[in-house]
């Protein structure tokens, strides 16, 4: 069966990775997570990957003197697989150069705000402190500019008077956990459908 091959990059907890892996498994989707890569030694996402029996690699950025060399090492790993998509799920590094050009339009990121509002770190806190009444989560394409690539999908979260930063962060994360898997599923469907169409012509 034709599979949609993906890699997941993350730096921390890995709850979005778990949500994605569980979604793929439960729905028995033709999506294969080939590898999980982290730039942080001992990041929980690596352990979570092994719990799913998924190949994982730690490539710590602090072992390299510059970003290019670190990314080259990541590229070496990624190019072993015939990848259709790279998912950044809590990957706390800016991606550039050869990495970006090799996988242009194939790298997506999940961000905890309704972009273009509240780019960068602590987006939930930025929204909470600004006092907006609606924020949310965004899945977008990764480009040179931080949190600025084309938006693929978004979902909103209302900020109620009773919310604290903690409850808001939790509500956004819950939304992320359904938004990201649905986007990946849709991208896989589109790609696999295209293959079928090509075969029929
Ligand atoms: C999420 O809030 C995501 O939007 C942001 O980093 C966090 C990662 O969480 N980019 P997790 O590692 O997936 O639990």
Short mmCIF file of C-alpha atoms and ligand atoms in Angstrom, two decimals:
data_model
loop_
_atom_site.label_atom_id
_atom_site.label_comp_id
_atom_site.label_asym_id
_atom_site.label_seq_id
_atom_site.Cartn_x
_atom_site.Cartn_y
_atom_site.Cartn_z
CA UNK A 1 0.00 0.00 0.00
CA UNK A 2 1.20 3.51 -0.86
CA UNK A 3 2.23 5.29 2.35
CA UNK A 4 2.63 8.95 3.25
CA UNK A 5 6.01 9.18 5.00
CA UNK A 6 6.64 11.75 7.66
CA UNK A 7 9.28 12.77 10.20
CA UNK A 8 8.56 14.63 13.44
CA UNK A 9 10.97 17.07 15.06
CA UNK A 10 10.51 18.20 18.64
CA UNK A 11 12.44 19.61 21.56
CA UNK A 12 10.32 18.73 24.56
CA UNK A 13 7.31 17.00 25.98
CA UNK A 14 6.01 15.58 22.71
CA UNK A 15 2.29 15.71 23.42
CA UNK A 16 1.53 16.74 19.83
CA UNK A 17 3.63 13.86 18.57
CA UNK A 18 1.69 11.45 20.81
CA UNK A 19 -1.65 12.87 19.61
CA UNK A 20 -0.54 12.42 16.00
CA UNK A 21 0.85 8.91 16.48
CA UNK A 22 -2.31 7.82 18.32
CA UNK A 23 -4.56 9.32 15.65
CA UNK A 24 -2.70 7.50 12.87
CA UNK A 25 -2.84 4.24 14.80
CA UNK A 26 -6.49 4.48 15.82
CA UNK A 27 -7.65 5.39 12.34
CA UNK A 28 -5.19 2.96 10.74
CA UNK A 29 -4.14 5.67 8.28
CA UNK A 30 -1.64 5.04 5.48
CA UNK A 31 0.81 7.38 7.20
CA UNK A 32 4.17 6.20 8.46
CA UNK A 33 6.23 8.16 11.01
CA UNK A 34 9.69 7.15 9.85
CA UNK A 35 11.71 8.97 12.48
CA UNK A 36 11.44 11.35 15.43
CA UNK A 37 14.35 13.73 15.89
CA UNK A 38 15.10 15.95 18.86
CA UNK A 39 17.81 18.54 19.39
CA UNK A 40 17.63 18.02 23.16
CA UNK A 41 19.27 15.13 24.98
CA UNK A 42 16.72 13.24 27.04
CA UNK A 43 13.72 15.13 25.62
CA UNK A 44 10.53 13.21 26.55
CA UNK A 45 9.49 13.13 22.86
CA UNK A 46 12.30 10.61 22.21
CA UNK A 47 11.01 8.23 24.88
CA UNK A 48 7.46 8.67 23.62
CA UNK A 49 8.65 7.70 20.13
CA UNK A 50 10.16 4.45 21.40
CA UNK A 51 6.93 3.67 23.24
CA UNK A 52 5.26 3.70 19.83
CA UNK A 53 8.08 1.60 18.38
CA UNK A 54 9.14 4.53 16.21
CA UNK A 55 12.76 5.11 15.33
CA UNK A 56 14.17 8.13 17.19
CA UNK A 57 17.39 10.13 17.02
CA UNK A 58 18.85 12.81 19.19
CA UNK A 59 20.99 15.36 17.36
CA UNK A 60 21.88 17.96 19.99
CA UNK A 61 22.48 21.41 18.52
CA UNK A 62 25.00 22.23 21.25
CA UNK A 63 27.41 19.63 19.86
CA UNK A 64 27.82 21.73 16.71
CA UNK A 65 29.56 25.06 16.33
CA UNK A 66 26.95 26.51 13.99
CA UNK A 67 23.39 26.01 12.78
CA UNK A 68 24.41 24.87 9.28
CA UNK A 69 26.44 21.94 10.59
CA UNK A 70 23.65 20.91 12.95
CA UNK A 71 21.11 21.04 10.15
CA UNK A 72 23.41 19.08 7.81
CA UNK A 73 23.46 16.27 10.36
CA UNK A 74 19.66 16.35 10.61
CA UNK A 75 19.44 16.36 6.81
CA UNK A 76 21.66 13.30 6.64
CA UNK A 77 19.13 11.46 8.77
CA UNK A 78 16.04 12.82 7.02
CA UNK A 79 17.26 12.05 3.53
CA UNK A 80 17.48 8.35 4.41
CA UNK A 81 13.72 8.23 4.04
CA UNK A 82 11.50 9.11 1.17
CA UNK A 83 9.70 11.81 3.16
CA UNK A 84 6.52 13.54 2.09
CA UNK A 85 6.31 15.82 5.11
CA UNK A 86 8.26 17.06 8.10
CA UNK A 87 6.23 18.05 11.12
CA UNK A 88 7.68 20.46 13.66
CA UNK A 89 5.91 19.72 16.93
CA UNK A 90 7.44 21.89 19.60
CA UNK A 91 10.78 22.13 17.78
CA UNK A 92 12.45 25.15 19.37
CA UNK A 93 14.94 25.97 16.62
CA UNK A 94 14.71 28.20 13.59
CA UNK A 95 15.22 26.28 10.36
CA UNK A 96 17.15 27.69 7.45
CA UNK A 97 19.54 27.18 4.58
CA UNK A 98 19.89 23.82 2.95
CA UNK A 99 17.37 22.17 5.28
CA UNK A 100 14.65 24.53 4.16
CA UNK A 101 15.58 24.39 0.48
CA UNK A 102 15.74 20.59 0.47
CA UNK A 103 12.26 20.29 1.95
CA UNK A 104 10.66 23.51 0.73
CA UNK A 105 6.86 23.42 1.14
CA UNK A 106 7.14 20.13 2.97
CA UNK A 107 7.77 21.42 6.49
CA UNK A 108 4.85 22.37 8.72
CA UNK A 109 4.72 23.77 12.23
CA UNK A 110 2.08 23.99 14.93
CA UNK A 111 1.92 27.31 16.75
CA UNK A 112 -0.24 28.12 19.80
CA UNK A 113 -1.93 31.31 18.53
CA UNK A 114 -4.04 32.50 15.64
CA UNK A 115 -1.23 33.67 13.38
CA UNK A 116 -0.25 36.25 12.29
CA UNK A 117 -1.00 37.37 15.85
CA UNK A 118 1.44 36.52 18.62
CA UNK A 119 4.40 35.02 16.80
CA UNK A 120 7.41 33.63 18.64
CA UNK A 121 7.77 32.34 22.17
CA UNK A 122 5.04 32.24 24.82
CA UNK A 123 2.26 32.95 22.36
CA UNK A 124 -0.42 31.93 24.87
CA UNK A 125 0.96 34.40 27.42
CA UNK A 126 1.20 37.14 24.79
CA UNK A 127 -2.48 36.63 23.89
CA UNK A 128 -3.58 36.40 27.53
CA UNK A 129 -1.72 39.55 28.52
CA UNK A 130 -2.91 41.48 25.48
CA UNK A 131 -6.47 40.73 26.52
CA UNK A 132 -7.78 39.31 23.24
CA UNK A 133 -11.04 37.40 23.58
CA UNK A 134 -10.20 34.81 20.95
CA UNK A 135 -6.92 33.07 20.27
CA UNK A 136 -6.17 29.53 19.10
CA UNK A 137 -3.75 27.34 17.20
CA UNK A 138 -2.32 27.45 13.69
CA UNK A 139 -0.65 24.93 11.41
CA UNK A 140 1.47 26.69 8.81
CA UNK A 141 4.22 26.10 6.30
CA UNK A 142 7.72 26.82 7.55
CA UNK A 143 9.69 29.53 5.74
CA UNK A 144 12.80 31.61 6.54
CA UNK A 145 10.74 34.01 8.60
CA UNK A 146 9.57 32.83 12.01
CA UNK A 147 5.90 31.76 12.18
CA UNK A 148 5.17 33.51 8.89
CA UNK A 149 4.63 30.85 6.21
CA UNK A 150 1.26 30.19 4.53
CA UNK A 151 -1.45 29.18 6.93
CA UNK A 152 -2.81 25.69 6.33
CA UNK A 153 -5.45 25.56 9.05
CA UNK A 154 -6.45 27.21 12.30
CA UNK A 155 -8.83 26.69 15.14
CA UNK A 156 -9.94 29.23 17.67
CA UNK A 157 -10.18 29.17 21.44
CA UNK A 158 -12.22 31.70 23.42
CA UNK A 159 -10.62 33.37 26.39
CA UNK A 160 -13.20 33.59 29.14
CA UNK A 161 -13.16 35.86 32.17
CA UNK A 162 -12.62 32.77 34.29
CA UNK A 163 -9.52 31.65 32.37
CA UNK A 164 -6.03 31.83 33.82
CA UNK A 165 -2.92 31.53 31.68
CA UNK A 166 -2.75 27.87 32.74
CA UNK A 167 -6.32 27.02 31.73
CA UNK A 168 -5.89 28.91 28.47
CA UNK A 169 -2.65 27.08 27.66
CA UNK A 170 -4.38 23.79 28.38
CA UNK A 171 -7.37 24.64 26.16
CA UNK A 172 -5.07 25.62 23.28
CA UNK A 173 -3.06 22.42 23.65
CA UNK A 174 -6.24 20.33 23.48
CA UNK A 175 -7.12 22.07 20.22
CA UNK A 176 -3.60 21.51 18.88
CA UNK A 177 -3.98 17.80 19.55
CA UNK A 178 -6.88 17.51 17.13
CA UNK A 179 -5.86 20.19 14.63
CA UNK A 180 -2.41 18.83 13.78
CA UNK A 181 -3.49 15.22 13.15
CA UNK A 182 -6.38 16.40 10.95
CA UNK A 183 -4.05 18.57 8.87
CA UNK A 184 -1.56 15.73 8.42
CA UNK A 185 -4.39 13.38 7.47
CA UNK A 186 -5.66 15.87 4.90
CA UNK A 187 -2.22 16.44 3.37
CA UNK A 188 -1.73 12.67 3.15
CA UNK A 189 -5.12 12.21 1.49
CA UNK A 190 -4.32 14.93 -1.06
CA UNK A 191 -0.92 13.44 -1.90
CA UNK A 192 -2.15 9.86 -2.12
CA UNK A 193 -5.15 10.92 -4.20
CA UNK A 194 -2.80 12.74 -6.57
CA UNK A 195 -0.77 9.57 -7.00
CA UNK A 196 -3.93 7.65 -7.86
CA UNK A 197 -4.95 10.31 -10.38
CA UNK A 198 -1.50 10.22 -11.98
CA UNK A 199 -1.72 6.45 -12.26
CA UNK A 200 -5.09 6.69 -13.99
CA UNK A 201 -3.91 9.16 -16.65
C1 LIG B 1 2.99 23.36 21.59
O1 LIG B 1 2.26 24.30 22.32
C2 LIG B 1 3.24 23.86 20.18
O2 LIG B 1 2.21 24.66 19.69
C3 LIG B 1 4.48 24.68 20.34
O3 LIG B 1 5.25 23.97 21.28
C4 LIG B 1 4.40 23.19 22.12
C5 LIG B 1 4.88 21.78 22.02
O4 LIG B 1 4.25 20.93 22.93
N1 LIG B 1 5.12 24.91 19.08
P1 LIG B 1 4.47 19.36 22.84
O5 LIG B 1 5.97 19.11 22.92
O6 LIG B 1 3.90 18.88 21.55
O7 LIG B 1 3.76 18.80 24.04
#
